[in-house]
mmCIF file of C-alpha atoms in Angstrom:
data_model
loop_
_atom_site.group_PDB
_atom_site.id
_atom_site.type_symbol
_atom_site.label_atom_id
_atom_site.label_comp_id
_atom_site.label_asym_id
_atom_site.label_seq_id
_atom_site.Cartn_x
_atom_site.Cartn_y
_atom_site.Cartn_z
ATOM 1 C CA HIS A 1 -102.688 -167.345 114.779
ATOM 2 C CA HIS A 2 -104.044 -169.902 117.179
ATOM 3 C CA HIS A 3 -106.505 -172.502 116.174
ATOM 4 C CA HIS A 4 -109.328 -172.516 118.695
ATOM 5 C CA HIS A 5 -109.035 -175.547 120.893
ATOM 6 C CA ILE A 6 -112.113 -177.638 120.376
ATOM 7 C CA HIS A 7 -111.384 -179.541 123.535
ATOM 8 C CA SER A 8 -108.265 -179.116 125.584
ATOM 9 C CA ALA A 9 -105.531 -181.641 124.987
ATOM 10 C CA GLU A 10 -104.728 -181.446 128.684
ATOM 11 C CA GLN A 11 -107.862 -183.256 129.777
ATOM 12 C CA GLY A 12 -105.752 -186.257 130.645
ATOM 13 C CA PRO A 13 -106.068 -189.686 129.121
ATOM 14 C CA CYS A 14 -109.677 -190.691 128.745
ATOM 15 C CA ILE A 15 -110.019 -194.447 128.727
ATOM 16 C CA LEU A 16 -111.476 -195.668 125.469
ATOM 17 C CA HIS A 17 -114.596 -197.767 125.656
ATOM 18 C CA THR A 18 -113.722 -201.276 124.590
ATOM 19 C CA THR A 19 -116.341 -203.251 122.757
ATOM 20 C CA GLU A 20 -115.208 -206.455 124.453
ATOM 21 C CA GLY A 21 -113.467 -206.870 127.773
ATOM 22 C CA MET A 22 -109.968 -207.618 126.595
ATOM 23 C CA ALA A 23 -106.676 -207.742 128.411
ATOM 24 C CA SER A 24 -104.004 -205.771 126.632
ATOM 25 C CA LYS A 25 -101.047 -207.837 125.502
ATOM 26 C CA THR A 26 -97.747 -206.186 126.267
ATOM 27 C CA GLY A 27 -94.804 -205.958 123.888
ATOM 28 C CA PHE A 28 -95.139 -206.054 120.114
ATOM 29 C CA LEU A 29 -98.716 -206.204 118.863
ATOM 30 C CA PRO A 30 -98.468 -207.965 115.548
ATOM 31 C CA ALA A 31 -102.004 -208.345 114.304
ATOM 32 C CA ARG A 32 -103.466 -204.941 115.150
ATOM 33 C CA PHE A 33 -104.559 -202.249 112.777
ATOM 34 C CA ALA A 34 -106.720 -199.125 112.814
ATOM 35 C CA ILE A 35 -109.733 -198.095 110.737
ATOM 36 C CA GLY A 36 -111.035 -194.577 110.091
ATOM 37 C CA THR A 37 -114.519 -193.718 108.801
ATOM 38 C CA TYR A 38 -116.669 -190.947 107.341
ATOM 39 C CA GLU A 39 -118.702 -191.223 110.548
ATOM 40 C CA HIS A 40 -115.847 -189.557 112.519
ATOM 41 C CA THR A 41 -114.767 -192.804 114.216
ATOM 42 C CA VAL A 42 -111.436 -194.536 114.709
ATOM 43 C CA SER A 43 -111.477 -198.250 115.551
ATOM 44 C CA GLY A 44 -108.685 -200.447 116.834
ATOM 45 C CA VAL A 45 -108.916 -203.957 115.424
ATOM 46 C CA GLU A 46 -107.087 -207.245 115.897
ATOM 47 C CA LEU A 47 -106.880 -210.313 113.687
ATOM 48 C CA GLU A 48 -107.369 -213.283 115.966
ATOM 49 C CA GLU A 49 -106.304 -216.735 114.860
ATOM 50 C CA ASN A 50 -107.613 -219.856 116.517
ATOM 51 C CA LYS A 51 -106.738 -223.418 115.650
ATOM 52 C CA ASN A 52 -109.659 -225.504 114.520
ATOM 53 C CA ILE A 53 -109.293 -228.644 116.647
ATOM 54 C CA GLU A 54 -111.015 -230.920 114.128
ATOM 55 C CA ASP A 55 -108.859 -230.274 111.073
ATOM 56 C CA GLY A 56 -105.874 -228.331 112.470
ATOM 57 C CA THR A 57 -106.423 -225.288 110.263
ATOM 58 C CA ASN A 58 -106.203 -221.728 111.517
ATOM 59 C CA GLU A 59 -109.416 -219.757 111.597
ATOM 60 C CA MET A 60 -109.017 -216.024 111.524
ATOM 61 C CA LYS A 61 -111.529 -213.519 112.771
ATOM 62 C CA ILE A 62 -111.541 -209.743 113.058
ATOM 63 C CA SER A 63 -112.130 -208.629 116.644
ATOM 64 C CA LYS A 64 -112.745 -205.023 117.631
ATOM 65 C CA LEU A 65 -110.654 -203.600 120.460
ATOM 66 C CA PHE A 66 -112.282 -200.171 120.609
ATOM 67 C CA ARG A 67 -114.225 -197.641 118.617
ATOM 68 C CA ILE A 68 -114.204 -193.949 119.418
ATOM 69 C CA GLU A 69 -115.718 -190.838 117.916
ATOM 70 C CA ALA A 70 -112.332 -189.259 117.415
ATOM 71 C CA HIS A 71 -113.177 -186.172 115.372
ATOM 72 C CA LEU A 72 -115.859 -183.625 114.558
ATOM 73 C CA SER A 73 -115.918 -184.664 110.903
ATOM 74 C CA SER A 74 -114.689 -187.524 108.726
ATOM 75 C CA VAL A 75 -111.378 -189.244 109.430
ATOM 76 C CA THR A 76 -109.126 -188.600 106.425
ATOM 77 C CA CYS A 77 -105.892 -190.411 107.315
ATOM 78 C CA LEU A 78 -104.299 -192.728 109.875
ATOM 79 C CA ALA A 79 -100.777 -193.748 110.854
ATOM 80 C CA SER A 80 -99.468 -196.392 113.248
ATOM 81 C CA SER A 81 -96.088 -196.306 114.984
ATOM 82 C CA PRO A 82 -93.544 -199.123 114.375
ATOM 83 C CA SER A 83 -94.315 -200.849 117.686
ATOM 84 C CA SER A 84 -98.007 -200.440 116.778
ATOM 85 C CA HIS A 85 -98.657 -198.996 120.233
ATOM 86 C CA LEU A 86 -99.546 -195.564 118.863
ATOM 87 C CA VAL A 87 -102.149 -194.579 116.315
ATOM 88 C CA ALA A 88 -102.520 -191.050 114.939
ATOM 89 C CA SER A 89 -105.667 -189.946 113.130
ATOM 90 C CA GLY A 90 -106.211 -186.875 110.965
ATOM 91 C CA SER A 91 -109.481 -185.292 109.951
ATOM 92 C CA SER A 92 -111.120 -182.588 107.898
ATOM 93 C CA ASP A 93 -111.729 -180.934 111.310
ATOM 94 C CA GLU A 94 -108.041 -179.824 111.077
ATOM 95 C CA THR A 95 -106.911 -181.757 114.157
ATOM 96 C CA ILE A 96 -104.710 -184.784 114.764
ATOM 97 C CA ARG A 97 -105.565 -187.201 117.569
ATOM 98 C CA LEU A 98 -103.192 -189.692 119.187
ATOM 99 C CA PHE A 99 -104.260 -192.992 120.751
ATOM 100 C CA ASP A 100 -102.373 -195.641 122.666
ATOM 101 C CA ILE A 101 -103.745 -198.794 121.061
ATOM 102 C CA ALA A 102 -101.820 -200.989 123.521
ATOM 103 C CA GLN A 103 -103.314 -199.506 126.687
ATOM 104 C CA LEU A 104 -106.480 -198.356 124.890
ATOM 105 C CA LYS A 105 -105.928 -194.768 126.003
ATOM 106 C CA ASP A 106 -106.686 -191.482 124.303
ATOM 107 C CA PHE A 107 -103.508 -189.382 124.445
ATOM 108 C CA SER A 108 -103.944 -185.910 123.134
ATOM 109 C CA ALA A 109 -104.913 -183.704 120.241
ATOM 110 C CA LEU A 110 -102.364 -181.848 118.115
ATOM 111 C CA TYR A 111 -103.309 -178.404 116.835
ATOM 112 C CA GLY A 112 -101.183 -176.586 114.277
ATOM 113 C CA HIS A 113 -102.772 -177.017 110.875
ATOM 114 C CA THR A 114 -105.425 -174.693 109.474
ATOM 115 C CA GLY A 115 -106.756 -177.088 106.849
ATOM 116 C CA GLU A 116 -107.866 -180.683 106.446
ATOM 117 C CA ILE A 117 -105.211 -183.213 107.537
ATOM 118 C CA THR A 118 -104.420 -185.173 104.381
ATOM 119 C CA CYS A 119 -101.512 -187.443 105.380
ATOM 120 C CA LEU A 120 -99.709 -188.745 108.461
ATOM 121 C CA GLU A 121 -96.611 -190.878 108.963
ATOM 122 C CA PHE A 122 -94.612 -191.880 112.031
ATOM 123 C CA PHE A 123 -90.856 -192.025 112.163
ATOM 124 C CA GLY A 124 -89.954 -194.305 115.072
ATOM 125 C CA GLU A 125 -92.051 -193.843 118.207
ATOM 126 C CA ASP A 126 -91.110 -190.206 118.811
ATOM 127 C CA TYR A 127 -91.697 -188.358 115.547
ATOM 128 C CA LEU A 128 -94.783 -187.807 113.432
ATOM 129 C CA LEU A 129 -95.098 -185.963 110.121
ATOM 130 C CA SER A 130 -98.401 -184.457 109.029
ATOM 131 C CA GLY A 131 -99.474 -182.811 105.785
ATOM 132 C CA SER A 132 -102.506 -180.609 105.305
ATOM 133 C CA GLY A 133 -104.702 -178.731 102.875
ATOM 134 C CA ASP A 134 -103.133 -175.589 104.366
ATOM 135 C CA GLY A 135 -99.956 -176.392 102.383
ATOM 136 C CA ALA A 136 -97.785 -177.170 105.398
ATOM 137 C CA ILE A 137 -95.927 -180.230 106.594
ATOM 138 C CA ILE A 138 -95.479 -180.259 110.373
ATOM 139 C CA ILE A 139 -92.884 -182.358 112.192
ATOM 140 C CA TRP A 140 -94.154 -183.299 115.653
ATOM 141 C CA SER A 141 -91.900 -184.755 118.331
ATOM 142 C CA ARG A 142 -92.542 -186.392 121.677
ATOM 143 C CA ASN A 143 -90.460 -184.917 124.442
ATOM 144 C CA PRO A 144 -92.181 -186.273 126.564
ATOM 145 C CA THR A 145 -95.460 -184.710 125.398
ATOM 146 C CA TRP A 146 -96.119 -184.232 121.699
ATOM 147 C CA GLU A 147 -95.284 -180.794 120.326
ATOM 148 C CA GLU A 148 -94.487 -179.074 117.049
ATOM 149 C CA ALA A 149 -90.764 -179.335 116.268
ATOM 150 C CA GLY A 150 -90.758 -177.841 112.788
ATOM 151 C CA LYS A 151 -93.049 -176.544 110.083
ATOM 152 C CA ILE A 152 -92.386 -176.548 106.348
ATOM 153 C CA ALA A 153 -94.298 -174.457 103.814
ATOM 154 C CA ALA A 154 -94.488 -177.360 101.387
ATOM 155 C CA HIS A 155 -97.119 -177.000 98.632
ATOM 156 C CA LYS A 156 -99.251 -174.089 97.500
ATOM 157 C CA GLY A 157 -102.886 -175.172 97.523
ATOM 158 C CA GLY A 158 -102.287 -178.100 99.852
ATOM 159 C CA VAL A 159 -100.215 -181.193 100.611
ATOM 160 C CA LEU A 160 -101.790 -184.383 99.239
ATOM 161 C CA SER A 161 -99.365 -187.104 100.322
ATOM 162 C CA LEU A 162 -95.970 -187.619 101.969
ATOM 163 C CA SER A 163 -93.619 -190.552 102.490
ATOM 164 C CA ILE A 164 -90.548 -190.824 104.724
ATOM 165 C CA HIS A 165 -87.477 -192.562 103.320
ATOM 166 C CA PRO A 166 -86.370 -195.643 105.344
ATOM 167 C CA THR A 167 -83.244 -193.750 106.443
ATOM 168 C CA GLY A 168 -85.459 -191.142 108.082
ATOM 169 C CA LYS A 169 -83.367 -188.385 106.528
ATOM 170 C CA LEU A 170 -85.533 -187.583 103.540
ATOM 171 C CA ALA A 171 -89.209 -187.356 102.692
ATOM 172 C CA LEU A 172 -91.091 -187.057 99.415
ATOM 173 C CA SER A 173 -94.313 -185.104 99.093
ATOM 174 C CA VAL A 174 -96.825 -184.252 96.380
ATOM 175 C CA GLY A 175 -99.323 -181.414 96.417
ATOM 176 C CA LYS A 176 -102.069 -179.526 94.639
ATOM 177 C CA ASP A 177 -99.382 -177.338 93.018
ATOM 178 C CA GLY A 178 -98.437 -180.327 90.842
ATOM 179 C CA TYR A 179 -94.924 -180.658 92.278
ATOM 180 C CA LEU A 180 -93.043 -183.647 93.632
ATOM 181 C CA LYS A 181 -90.713 -182.377 96.360
ATOM 182 C CA LEU A 182 -87.827 -184.016 98.178
ATOM 183 C CA TRP A 183 -87.202 -182.746 101.713
ATOM 184 C CA ASN A 184 -84.130 -182.988 103.875
ATOM 185 C CA LEU A 185 -85.707 -183.765 107.244
ATOM 186 C CA MET A 186 -82.503 -183.002 109.132
ATOM 187 C CA THR A 187 -82.578 -179.382 108.060
ATOM 188 C CA CYS A 188 -86.301 -179.035 107.271
ATOM 189 C CA SER A 189 -85.264 -177.757 103.866
ATOM 190 C CA LEU A 190 -86.171 -178.424 100.254
ATOM 191 C CA ALA A 191 -83.573 -180.587 98.514
ATOM 192 C CA HIS A 192 -85.211 -180.848 95.110
ATOM 193 C CA LYS A 193 -88.483 -180.316 93.276
ATOM 194 C CA ILE A 194 -89.979 -181.481 90.007
ATOM 195 C CA LYS A 195 -93.118 -180.313 88.233
ATOM 196 C CA LEU A 196 -95.081 -183.470 87.438
ATOM 197 C CA ARG A 197 -96.844 -183.934 84.129
ATOM 198 C CA HIS A 198 -100.023 -185.072 85.889
ATOM 199 C CA LEU A 199 -101.269 -184.119 89.343
ATOM 200 C CA SER A 200 -100.353 -186.920 91.743
ATOM 201 C CA SER A 201 -102.610 -187.965 94.622
ATOM 202 C CA GLN A 202 -100.105 -190.219 96.375
ATOM 203 C CA VAL A 203 -96.366 -190.762 96.701
ATOM 204 C CA LYS A 204 -94.743 -193.719 98.462
ATOM 205 C CA TRP A 205 -91.231 -195.036 98.924
ATOM 206 C CA SER A 206 -90.753 -198.766 98.411
ATOM 207 C CA ARG A 207 -89.910 -200.677 101.602
ATOM 208 C CA ASP A 208 -86.187 -200.736 100.817
ATOM 209 C CA GLY A 209 -86.086 -197.063 99.785
ATOM 210 C CA LYS A 210 -84.562 -197.918 96.420
ATOM 211 C CA SER A 211 -87.594 -196.822 94.441
ATOM 212 C CA TYR A 212 -90.758 -194.773 94.815
ATOM 213 C CA TYR A 213 -94.294 -194.817 93.465
ATOM 214 C CA ILE A 214 -96.176 -191.846 92.029
ATOM 215 C CA VAL A 215 -99.943 -192.337 91.749
ATOM 216 C CA SER A 216 -102.007 -190.242 89.371
ATOM 217 C CA GLN A 217 -105.588 -191.135 88.450
ATOM 218 C CA LYS A 218 -105.494 -194.638 86.898
ATOM 219 C CA GLU A 219 -101.738 -195.153 86.724
ATOM 220 C CA ILE A 220 -98.698 -195.661 88.920
ATOM 221 C CA LYS A 221 -95.220 -194.737 87.796
ATOM 222 C CA VAL A 222 -92.344 -196.510 89.541
ATOM 223 C CA TYR A 223 -89.006 -194.674 89.662
ATOM 224 C CA ASP A 224 -85.634 -195.776 90.987
ATOM 225 C CA SER A 225 -83.717 -193.549 93.393
ATOM 226 C CA HIS A 226 -81.931 -191.918 90.436
ATOM 227 C CA GLY A 227 -85.286 -190.807 89.105
ATOM 228 C CA ASP A 228 -85.322 -193.214 86.176
ATOM 229 C CA LEU A 229 -88.675 -194.751 85.273
ATOM 230 C CA ILE A 230 -88.671 -198.483 86.086
ATOM 231 C CA SER A 231 -92.237 -199.348 85.192
ATOM 232 C CA ASN A 232 -95.672 -197.940 84.544
ATOM 233 C CA LEU A 233 -98.747 -199.686 85.958
ATOM 234 C CA ASN A 234 -102.070 -199.024 84.225
ATOM 235 C CA LEU A 235 -105.030 -199.970 86.387
ATOM 236 C CA GLY A 236 -107.986 -199.005 84.200
ATOM 237 C CA SER A 237 -109.769 -197.561 87.249
ATOM 238 C CA LYS A 238 -109.010 -194.683 89.599
ATOM 239 C CA ILE A 239 -106.431 -195.693 92.241
ATOM 240 C CA LEU A 240 -107.526 -194.957 95.800
ATOM 241 C CA ALA A 241 -104.992 -196.912 97.890
ATOM 242 C CA ILE A 242 -101.564 -198.530 97.563
ATOM 243 C CA VAL A 243 -99.373 -200.467 99.981
ATOM 244 C CA PRO A 244 -95.933 -202.057 99.376
ATOM 245 C CA LEU A 245 -95.694 -205.746 100.353
ATOM 246 C CA GLY A 246 -92.809 -208.020 101.262
ATOM 247 C CA SER A 247 -89.807 -207.274 103.435
ATOM 248 C CA ALA A 248 -87.999 -205.406 100.678
ATOM 249 C CA GLY A 249 -91.209 -204.209 99.058
ATOM 250 C CA GLN A 250 -90.774 -206.040 95.784
ATOM 251 C CA ARG A 251 -94.534 -206.102 95.293
ATOM 252 C CA LEU A 252 -97.289 -203.535 95.447
ATOM 253 C CA ALA A 253 -100.960 -203.948 96.340
ATOM 254 C CA VAL A 254 -103.398 -201.500 94.741
ATOM 255 C CA GLY A 255 -107.039 -200.738 95.548
ATOM 256 C CA CYS A 256 -109.296 -199.118 92.944
ATOM 257 C CA GLU A 257 -112.601 -197.383 92.510
ATOM 258 C CA ASN A 258 -114.025 -200.395 90.631
ATOM 259 C CA GLY A 259 -113.596 -202.593 93.725
ATOM 260 C CA ALA A 260 -110.596 -204.536 92.435
ATOM 261 C CA VAL A 261 -107.546 -205.307 94.563
ATOM 262 C CA THR A 262 -104.477 -206.139 92.472
ATOM 263 C CA LEU A 263 -100.945 -207.306 93.273
ATOM 264 C CA TRP A 264 -98.053 -206.200 91.078
ATOM 265 C CA ASN A 265 -94.493 -207.481 90.737
ATOM 266 C CA SER A 266 -91.572 -205.054 90.829
ATOM 267 C CA ASP A 267 -91.096 -205.367 87.048
ATOM 268 C CA GLY A 268 -94.593 -203.969 86.520
ATOM 269 C CA THR A 269 -96.322 -207.253 85.690
ATOM 270 C CA LEU A 270 -99.641 -208.220 87.281
ATOM 271 C CA LYS A 271 -99.319 -211.032 89.840
ATOM 272 C CA LEU A 272 -102.889 -211.378 91.141
ATOM 273 C CA ARG A 273 -106.286 -209.819 90.670
ATOM 274 C CA MET A 274 -108.450 -210.304 93.740
ATOM 275 C CA GLU A 275 -112.214 -209.968 93.404
ATOM 276 C CA GLY A 276 -114.398 -209.569 96.460
ATOM 277 C CA HIS A 277 -115.428 -205.980 97.043
ATOM 278 C CA LYS A 278 -118.658 -204.672 95.574
ATOM 279 C CA ARG A 279 -117.803 -201.011 96.189
ATOM 280 C CA ARG A 280 -114.685 -198.904 95.757
ATOM 281 C CA VAL A 281 -111.614 -199.921 97.768
ATOM 282 C CA ARG A 282 -110.729 -196.932 99.902
ATOM 283 C CA ALA A 283 -107.988 -198.383 102.100
ATOM 284 C CA LEU A 284 -105.303 -201.072 102.194
ATOM 285 C CA THR A 285 -102.961 -202.175 104.920
ATOM 286 C CA VAL A 286 -100.672 -205.112 105.596
ATOM 287 C CA VAL A 287 -100.761 -206.971 108.910
ATOM 288 C CA ARG A 288 -98.391 -209.483 110.482
ATOM 289 C CA ARG A 289 -100.082 -212.718 111.470
ATOM 290 C CA ASP A 290 -100.264 -213.666 115.134
ATOM 291 C CA ALA A 291 -99.851 -217.395 114.548
ATOM 292 C CA GLU A 292 -96.883 -217.029 112.174
ATOM 293 C CA PRO A 293 -95.291 -213.576 112.624
ATOM 294 C CA ALA A 294 -93.076 -214.222 109.597
ATOM 295 C CA SER A 295 -96.070 -214.161 107.265
ATOM 296 C CA THR A 296 -98.334 -211.231 106.516
ATOM 297 C CA VAL A 297 -101.837 -210.750 105.185
ATOM 298 C CA LEU A 298 -103.304 -207.929 103.135
ATOM 299 C CA VAL A 299 -106.363 -206.143 104.499
ATOM 300 C CA SER A 300 -108.637 -204.044 102.293
ATOM 301 C CA GLY A 301 -111.549 -201.811 103.251
ATOM 302 C CA SER A 302 -114.276 -200.484 100.979
ATOM 303 C CA SER A 303 -116.574 -197.506 101.187
ATOM 304 C CA ASP A 304 -119.529 -199.761 102.094
ATOM 305 C CA GLY A 305 -117.708 -200.745 105.301
ATOM 306 C CA GLU A 306 -116.607 -204.219 104.257
ATOM 307 C CA ILE A 307 -113.173 -205.466 105.339
ATOM 308 C CA ILE A 308 -111.524 -208.375 103.514
ATOM 309 C CA VAL A 309 -108.380 -210.204 104.672
ATOM 310 C CA TRP A 310 -106.483 -211.753 101.732
ATOM 311 C CA ASN A 311 -103.864 -214.431 101.306
ATOM 312 C CA THR A 312 -101.308 -212.628 99.108
ATOM 313 C CA LYS A 313 -99.791 -215.880 97.796
ATOM 314 C CA THR A 314 -103.025 -217.302 96.431
ATOM 315 C CA GLY A 315 -105.333 -214.286 96.270
ATOM 316 C CA GLU A 316 -107.946 -216.144 98.295
ATOM 317 C CA VAL A 317 -110.217 -214.500 100.861
ATOM 318 C CA ILE A 318 -109.207 -215.582 104.385
ATOM 319 C CA THR A 319 -111.999 -213.797 106.223
ATOM 320 C CA LYS A 320 -114.403 -210.866 105.973
ATOM 321 C CA GLY A 321 -115.659 -208.364 108.505
ATOM 322 C CA SER A 322 -117.366 -205.020 108.962
ATOM 323 C CA GLY A 323 -115.693 -201.702 109.662
ATOM 324 C CA ASN A 324 -118.828 -200.241 111.291
ATOM 325 C CA GLY A 325 -119.109 -197.300 108.938
ATOM 326 C CA ARG A 326 -117.959 -196.074 105.554
ATOM 327 C CA ILE A 327 -114.229 -196.787 105.645
ATOM 328 C CA THR A 328 -111.929 -193.952 104.545
ATOM 329 C CA CYS A 329 -108.509 -195.180 105.723
ATOM 330 C CA MET A 330 -106.628 -197.958 107.537
ATOM 331 C CA SER A 331 -103.141 -198.303 108.964
ATOM 332 C CA SER A 332 -100.826 -200.782 110.651
ATOM 333 C CA SER A 333 -97.294 -200.650 112.032
ATOM 334 C CA LEU A 334 -95.963 -202.654 109.080
ATOM 335 C CA GLU A 335 -96.535 -199.656 106.832
ATOM 336 C CA CYS A 336 -93.866 -197.638 108.661
ATOM 337 C CA SER A 337 -90.966 -197.028 106.339
ATOM 338 C CA VAL A 338 -88.624 -197.061 109.339
ATOM 339 C CA GLN A 339 -89.256 -200.109 111.494
ATOM 340 C CA GLU A 340 -86.475 -199.536 114.022
ATOM 341 C CA SER A 341 -87.394 -197.500 117.025
ATOM 342 C CA LEU A 342 -85.041 -195.629 119.338
ATOM 343 C CA HIS A 343 -85.621 -197.836 122.367
ATOM 344 C CA GLY A 344 -83.999 -196.529 125.514
ATOM 345 C CA LYS A 345 -81.939 -193.935 123.648
ATOM 346 C CA LYS A 346 -82.630 -190.567 125.241
ATOM 347 C CA ARG A 347 -82.016 -187.728 122.867
ATOM 348 C CA LYS A 348 -80.955 -184.473 124.470
ATOM 349 C CA THR A 349 -82.496 -181.975 122.107
ATOM 350 C CA ARG A 350 -85.886 -182.341 120.574
ATOM 351 C CA LYS A 351 -84.648 -181.137 117.196
ATOM 352 C CA ASN A 352 -82.104 -183.886 117.161
ATOM 353 C CA ASN A 353 -81.144 -185.983 114.183
ATOM 354 C CA ILE A 354 -84.112 -188.272 113.862
ATOM 355 C CA SER A 355 -82.282 -191.277 112.506
ATOM 356 C CA GLU A 356 -79.198 -191.841 114.652
ATOM 357 C CA GLU A 357 -79.794 -195.573 114.756
ATOM 358 C CA ASN A 358 -79.746 -195.898 110.997
ATOM 359 C CA GLU A 359 -76.420 -194.148 110.530
ATOM 360 C CA THR A 360 -74.292 -197.285 110.502
ATOM 361 C CA LYS A 361 -76.535 -199.084 108.049
ATOM 362 C CA ILE A 362 -76.275 -196.392 105.406
ATOM 363 C CA GLN A 363 -72.514 -196.088 105.586
ATOM 364 C CA LYS A 364 -71.558 -199.491 104.254
ATOM 365 C CA ASN A 365 -68.378 -198.035 102.802
ATOM 366 C CA PRO A 366 -66.086 -196.842 105.635
ATOM 367 C CA ALA A 367 -64.838 -194.024 103.401
ATOM 368 C CA ASP A 368 -68.312 -192.521 103.471
ATOM 369 C CA SER A 369 -67.941 -191.416 107.061
ATOM 370 C CA GLN A 370 -64.920 -189.305 106.137
ATOM 371 C CA VAL A 371 -66.889 -187.140 103.725
ATOM 372 C CA LYS A 372 -65.291 -183.714 103.753
ATOM 373 C CA LYS A 373 -67.128 -180.798 105.293
ATOM 374 C CA SER A 374 -67.376 -179.030 101.981
ATOM 375 C CA SER A 375 -69.474 -181.793 100.473
ATOM 376 C CA SER A 376 -72.012 -181.558 103.250
ATOM 377 C CA SER A 377 -73.086 -178.098 102.186
ATOM 378 C CA SER A 378 -75.628 -179.864 100.024
ATOM 379 C CA SER A 379 -76.939 -182.298 102.570
ATOM 380 C CA SER A 380 -77.822 -184.952 100.030
ATOM 381 C CA SER A 381 -76.359 -184.852 96.584
ATOM 382 C CA LEU A 382 -79.158 -184.407 94.091
ATOM 383 C CA LYS A 383 -78.333 -183.949 90.481
ATOM 384 C CA LYS A 384 -80.980 -182.792 88.104
ATOM 385 C CA ARG A 385 -81.091 -185.256 85.247
ATOM 386 C CA LYS A 386 -83.717 -184.790 82.575
ATOM 387 C CA GLY A 387 -85.932 -183.230 85.221
ATOM 388 C CA LYS A 388 -85.666 -186.219 87.519
ATOM 389 C CA ILE A 389 -84.697 -186.681 91.104
ATOM 390 C CA HIS A 390 -81.281 -188.154 91.625
ATOM 391 C CA LEU A 391 -80.521 -188.889 95.197
ATOM 392 C CA ASN A 392 -77.355 -190.239 96.663
ATOM 393 C CA ASN A 393 -77.649 -191.121 100.340
ATOM 394 C CA LYS A 394 -73.995 -191.558 101.020
ATOM 395 C CA SER A 395 -73.178 -187.874 100.868
ATOM 396 C CA ILE A 396 -74.811 -187.051 104.185
ATOM 397 C CA SER A 397 -71.816 -186.743 106.471
ATOM 398 C CA LYS A 398 -71.745 -186.975 110.230
ATOM 399 C CA LYS A 399 -69.755 -183.756 110.556
ATOM 400 C CA GLY A 400 -72.039 -181.690 108.391
ATOM 401 C CA LYS A 401 -75.020 -182.967 110.285
ATOM 402 C CA ARG A 402 -74.186 -181.411 113.640
ATOM 403 C CA LYS A 403 -73.797 -177.984 112.051
ATOM 404 C CA LYS A 404 -77.088 -178.356 110.202
ATOM 405 C CA MET A 405 -78.992 -179.400 113.284
ATOM 406 C CA ALA A 406 -77.980 -176.249 115.023
ATOM 407 C CA LYS A 407 -79.902 -174.246 112.480
ATOM 408 C CA VAL A 408 -83.056 -176.266 111.922
ATOM 409 C CA ALA A 409 -85.146 -173.458 110.580
ATOM 410 C CA THR A 410 -88.828 -173.788 111.142
ATOM 411 C CA ARG A 411 -89.713 -172.480 107.750
ATOM 412 C CA SER A 412 -93.277 -171.358 107.424
#
């Protein structure tokens, strides 16, 4: 059944109104991120650093690139593509909107869900995954316009959160049915599921894909890829946002209802507790600095609209700003689990393997590429151990893949 188009996606790109006349920088846009609010708006924001001539220090300020009323009701989730050129927003109005943050253009609206959009994540520049209160996960692909490439009936009662593995071959999701599910994205099929003891609101792979985080209420459980519990973080306040930090994601930043932002080491010990917000921290993102692209800053947003930029080494406040509304979500390109993009590689079919460029990295052992056809019948070997997920990446063979792609079932 068709969702009634609120406004046609074929209207053509409407130019977003910029708050300041600003020339778009081409190429990689390090210090940009997006903010979503209860007031239906999506803003594009940039961290600008200017050298203070008197003492040589860098002064950072938050400058708005644009603000648009993107939806008919509150913005519930945001995702940025790896190049940070694209931003996708989801809303309780059941639609997804796409913006080109580089050219400040409004792309199109994606219709397909019949419930609130609860989570969004890009894979490269050409794929987007969305989860909804309708229980479905939709895989969207750009070819060259954005369209639905697959639909998975994922969780009864609604999808709450999803996370794509850095290989792009697997995704984890949690839902209102209380299950943690592992999906094979190459076949759009369920690889494994586990009934969780407590309902989880968020799931996230670490940056290196070697572990994952399960958030429920006031605690975070960290599991390795075999499904063994590594550590258990107790926050003492309801967790509303998490973001992995560092190139390999050894650390985790957490935002809570009590206004605290905390940094945790991979062994589960507390590194820093950062005080600054008066209201609950609804959103966290990590942004690459313009002046020194090698270093990153943590950005937090609270429900009273305050944005704080933190130094993650010292826990000090670098700068503060306003999100022009009650902030619900934020995103930047650094949150993408898969940073590589398929530049210049034209894929022939739209239901193609979505991680060709990562193939060589996974197969460190040359023997892995000669996996026999028989072993590829289970596209990723998952053994059930004490009710845990055990995943072994190496078993996805090149031969088995072609056969699987031919029968990507759009399961609904």
